[in-house]
């Protein structure tokens, strides 16, 4: 029983992490058809912000976490303003290449100015302790990860359902031009989407750093790849799909680990990525389907 | 004053608009007719900023608004509806309207305060439908919601692309009354497109006729009705 619960929490916390990151990808994709592969660097920015804070002697974990999250929000807004806005109306491939460009630039900046090697960052290590919950021993980090993710998703849901800007974003995901015809500034709607994606990535970054206890320049790559898979599983661009896909992936991964013999544990990612391949074959147009928009003849 | 000055627009080799001039005064209802593919919707797309003109410009009270994107046009005070409905289907009627009303509160607060949206909803016969998802309404009702949504911008000018399409005679008569009432109460100038000549002739003070991207006639209903070029284009249709 204890073991089953432990595996369940394991899967749910991985799923929560993927869901947070996948939501950020999906919210940007739903509005502008951009798969932001530089999303991983937003996670890295949050983590390096935490690293620098420790360097200057601020080590209160709560303060460090808040600053890290703020840094990723700013980073995401900056990416949009500097890199993605100029290519907003360019073909999909241009946006994708831009995202890779941003990713390479940021990774190399950390590589040059900090270190190409992993650096220890144990500031959130306290989260790895176990706590008693109704007689069961569970990891605090996993509880927090699941709880905070559910809270963040709920808050996002309220924002999208209740606020006018949220309504506009929901509408814009289907029909951006008509939202602009209602006088909403495209720049503001898109900047908000990036800010939200940065916020979610920042939260995820705190958990990622807590788990690994270290940072390195390309630390965002794997999480974003997983989030991408989550989006594909759930249906690209759909926010609900991103959350669902994230949790499905978490459970599939943990499930595969349980099924595979110990000696073949290394095959986990191979199995998972075979999943991407299969899904890409099944619905290729769902991912980077070209959008030609002209006047009111776009549907 | 809304002025369209020498507007041209091509799609590939096709000249959808060829040096079109049109002017609409405040509180004027102007009709725009022409056969399928004449360029009517393209003109509305250019005015509303969805398309940038290849030549010419659109001016609102003397200021150029064309080629600056649809949000600028909307904020400057031009609202529109679509021939092929473009409501936000997953949002409720009220939420659809709210997206536009927010802009009005921001850009033209005095007018926004004066606008009683509940009364407008009732005037278009949609009282009680506020909380329904827009996508679930009948086509006729969706057209009315589109008008309400455009009106919620508190615009100086409204562009209605085939607002009576799919409506029966009684419905379009009611719609004409509602449009006139909107003009009277809010001083909005309108460009109304429709294929129903009876509807247009009864509603509009001035009518312009487009054919193959060119304006071939303009005047009162009487003048347009007897214009030989118009008669030729409509080939014996009851003009
Ligand atoms: N975005 C576009 N891309 C390519 N061609 C277009 C586009 N929009 C319009 N056209 C073409 O321009 C011409 C004018 O079209 P438009 O929709 O303006 O006509 P219309 O007068 O509104 O016709 P209808 O009465 O059928 O609505 C048509 O030949 C149409 O196919
Ligand atoms: Mg048309």
mmCIF file of C-alpha atoms in Angstrom, chain B residues 29-143:
data_model
loop_
_atom_site.group_PDB
_atom_site.id
_atom_site.type_symbol
_atom_site.label_atom_id
_atom_site.label_comp_id
_atom_site.label_asym_id
_atom_site.label_seq_id
_atom_site.Cartn_x
_atom_site.Cartn_y
_atom_site.Cartn_z
ATOM 1 C CA UNK B 29 -26.386 54.735 -43.552
ATOM 2 C CA UNK B 30 -24.538 53.856 -46.693
ATOM 3 C CA UNK B 31 -25.264 50.732 -48.704
ATOM 4 C CA UNK B 32 -22.682 48.700 -50.574
ATOM 5 C CA UNK B 33 -23.931 46.247 -53.169
ATOM 6 C CA UNK B 34 -22.511 44.256 -56.045
ATOM 7 C CA UNK B 35 -22.415 40.726 -57.397
ATOM 8 C CA UNK B 36 -20.493 37.883 -55.751
ATOM 9 C CA UNK B 37 -16.772 38.514 -55.782
ATOM 10 C CA UNK B 38 -17.213 42.221 -56.472
ATOM 11 C CA UNK B 39 -14.870 43.128 -53.627
ATOM 12 C CA UNK B 40 -17.352 44.255 -50.967
ATOM 13 C CA UNK B 41 -15.943 42.136 -48.154
ATOM 14 C CA UNK B 42 -12.421 42.974 -49.251
ATOM 15 C CA UNK B 43 -13.253 46.647 -48.848
ATOM 16 C CA UNK B 44 -14.536 46.014 -45.327
ATOM 17 C CA UNK B 45 -11.373 44.032 -44.601
ATOM 18 C CA UNK B 46 -9.240 46.962 -45.730
ATOM 19 C CA UNK B 47 -11.250 49.517 -43.738
ATOM 20 C CA UNK B 48 -11.183 47.396 -40.604
ATOM 21 C CA UNK B 49 -7.435 46.889 -40.877
ATOM 22 C CA UNK B 50 -7.397 43.145 -41.562
ATOM 23 C CA UNK B 51 -5.875 43.862 -44.945
ATOM 24 C CA UNK B 52 -3.394 46.607 -45.787
ATOM 25 C CA UNK B 53 -4.302 48.344 -49.043
ATOM 26 C CA UNK B 54 -1.805 48.155 -51.909
ATOM 27 C CA UNK B 55 -2.701 51.718 -52.833
ATOM 28 C CA UNK B 56 -4.778 54.529 -51.380
ATOM 29 C CA UNK B 57 -5.778 54.929 -47.764
ATOM 30 C CA UNK B 58 -8.645 55.018 -45.306
ATOM 31 C CA UNK B 59 -9.134 58.086 -43.144
ATOM 32 C CA UNK B 60 -11.218 58.603 -40.058
ATOM 33 C CA UNK B 61 -11.844 62.280 -39.344
ATOM 34 C CA UNK B 62 -8.900 63.040 -41.604
ATOM 35 C CA UNK B 63 -6.449 60.687 -39.893
ATOM 36 C CA UNK B 64 -5.086 57.702 -41.819
ATOM 37 C CA UNK B 65 -6.093 54.442 -40.128
ATOM 38 C CA UNK B 66 -5.309 51.943 -42.872
ATOM 39 C CA UNK B 67 -2.291 49.670 -42.786
ATOM 40 C CA UNK B 68 -1.863 49.909 -39.000
ATOM 41 C CA UNK B 69 -3.490 46.704 -37.896
ATOM 42 C CA UNK B 70 -7.044 45.955 -36.803
ATOM 43 C CA UNK B 71 -6.644 46.926 -33.145
ATOM 44 C CA UNK B 72 -5.809 50.514 -34.102
ATOM 45 C CA UNK B 73 -8.880 50.752 -36.284
ATOM 46 C CA UNK B 74 -11.095 49.312 -33.560
ATOM 47 C CA UNK B 75 -9.682 51.659 -30.955
ATOM 48 C CA UNK B 76 -10.101 54.609 -33.307
ATOM 49 C CA UNK B 77 -13.823 53.846 -33.429
ATOM 50 C CA UNK B 78 -14.688 51.527 -36.286
ATOM 51 C CA UNK B 79 -16.543 48.292 -35.548
ATOM 52 C CA UNK B 80 -17.459 45.521 -37.945
ATOM 53 C CA UNK B 81 -19.318 42.259 -38.369
ATOM 54 C CA UNK B 82 -18.482 39.333 -40.617
ATOM 55 C CA UNK B 83 -20.218 37.762 -43.556
ATOM 56 C CA UNK B 84 -18.998 34.371 -42.343
ATOM 57 C CA UNK B 85 -19.668 34.612 -38.623
ATOM 58 C CA UNK B 86 -16.659 35.170 -36.430
ATOM 59 C CA UNK B 87 -17.976 35.139 -32.905
ATOM 60 C CA UNK B 88 -15.958 33.490 -30.156
ATOM 61 C CA UNK B 89 -18.065 30.328 -30.062
ATOM 62 C CA UNK B 90 -16.836 29.033 -26.710
ATOM 63 C CA UNK B 91 -17.568 32.296 -24.912
ATOM 64 C CA UNK B 92 -21.040 33.328 -23.813
ATOM 65 C CA UNK B 93 -22.941 36.099 -25.559
ATOM 66 C CA UNK B 94 -22.127 38.452 -22.707
ATOM 67 C CA UNK B 95 -18.446 37.490 -22.703
ATOM 68 C CA UNK B 96 -18.248 38.103 -26.440
ATOM 69 C CA UNK B 97 -19.644 41.572 -25.908
ATOM 70 C CA UNK B 98 -17.449 42.147 -22.865
ATOM 71 C CA UNK B 99 -14.238 41.687 -24.852
ATOM 72 C CA UNK B 100 -15.205 44.674 -26.998
ATOM 73 C CA UNK B 101 -16.742 46.677 -24.144
ATOM 74 C CA UNK B 102 -13.429 46.563 -22.312
ATOM 75 C CA UNK B 103 -11.789 48.370 -25.207
ATOM 76 C CA UNK B 104 -14.523 51.004 -25.197
ATOM 77 C CA UNK B 105 -14.035 51.632 -21.478
ATOM 78 C CA UNK B 106 -10.344 52.092 -22.123
ATOM 79 C CA UNK B 107 -10.416 54.186 -25.302
ATOM 80 C CA UNK B 108 -13.685 56.099 -25.126
ATOM 81 C CA UNK B 109 -14.784 56.103 -21.505
ATOM 82 C CA UNK B 110 -17.473 58.780 -21.849
ATOM 83 C CA UNK B 111 -19.297 56.867 -24.553
ATOM 84 C CA UNK B 112 -18.806 53.575 -22.764
ATOM 85 C CA UNK B 113 -20.505 54.911 -19.643
ATOM 86 C CA UNK B 114 -23.428 56.179 -21.707
ATOM 87 C CA UNK B 115 -23.857 52.860 -23.523
ATOM 88 C CA UNK B 116 -26.469 50.674 -21.870
ATOM 89 C CA UNK B 117 -25.503 47.257 -23.177
ATOM 90 C CA UNK B 118 -28.416 45.474 -21.503
ATOM 91 C CA UNK B 119 -30.820 47.761 -23.341
ATOM 92 C CA UNK B 120 -29.027 47.146 -26.627
ATOM 93 C CA UNK B 121 -29.177 43.404 -26.074
ATOM 94 C CA UNK B 122 -32.905 43.694 -25.471
ATOM 95 C CA UNK B 123 -33.352 45.971 -28.494
ATOM 96 C CA UNK B 124 -31.890 43.276 -30.733
ATOM 97 C CA UNK B 125 -34.160 40.662 -29.194
ATOM 98 C CA UNK B 126 -31.457 38.764 -27.342
ATOM 99 C CA UNK B 127 -32.598 39.336 -23.773
ATOM 100 C CA UNK B 128 -32.311 36.053 -21.934
ATOM 101 C CA UNK B 129 -29.588 34.685 -24.192
ATOM 102 C CA UNK B 130 -26.731 36.468 -22.397
ATOM 103 C CA UNK B 131 -25.347 33.396 -20.678
ATOM 104 C CA UNK B 132 -25.596 31.021 -23.642
ATOM 105 C CA UNK B 133 -22.453 30.028 -25.499
ATOM 106 C CA UNK B 134 -22.413 32.100 -28.675
ATOM 107 C CA UNK B 135 -21.655 29.039 -30.782
ATOM 108 C CA UNK B 136 -24.952 27.438 -29.816
ATOM 109 C CA UNK B 137 -27.154 30.241 -31.184
ATOM 110 C CA UNK B 138 -28.975 30.202 -34.519
ATOM 111 C CA UNK B 139 -27.248 31.965 -37.412
ATOM 112 C CA UNK B 140 -29.635 34.890 -37.206
ATOM 113 C CA UNK B 141 -28.971 35.341 -33.505
ATOM 114 C CA UNK B 142 -25.224 35.025 -34.050
ATOM 115 C CA UNK B 143 -25.437 37.836 -36.602
#
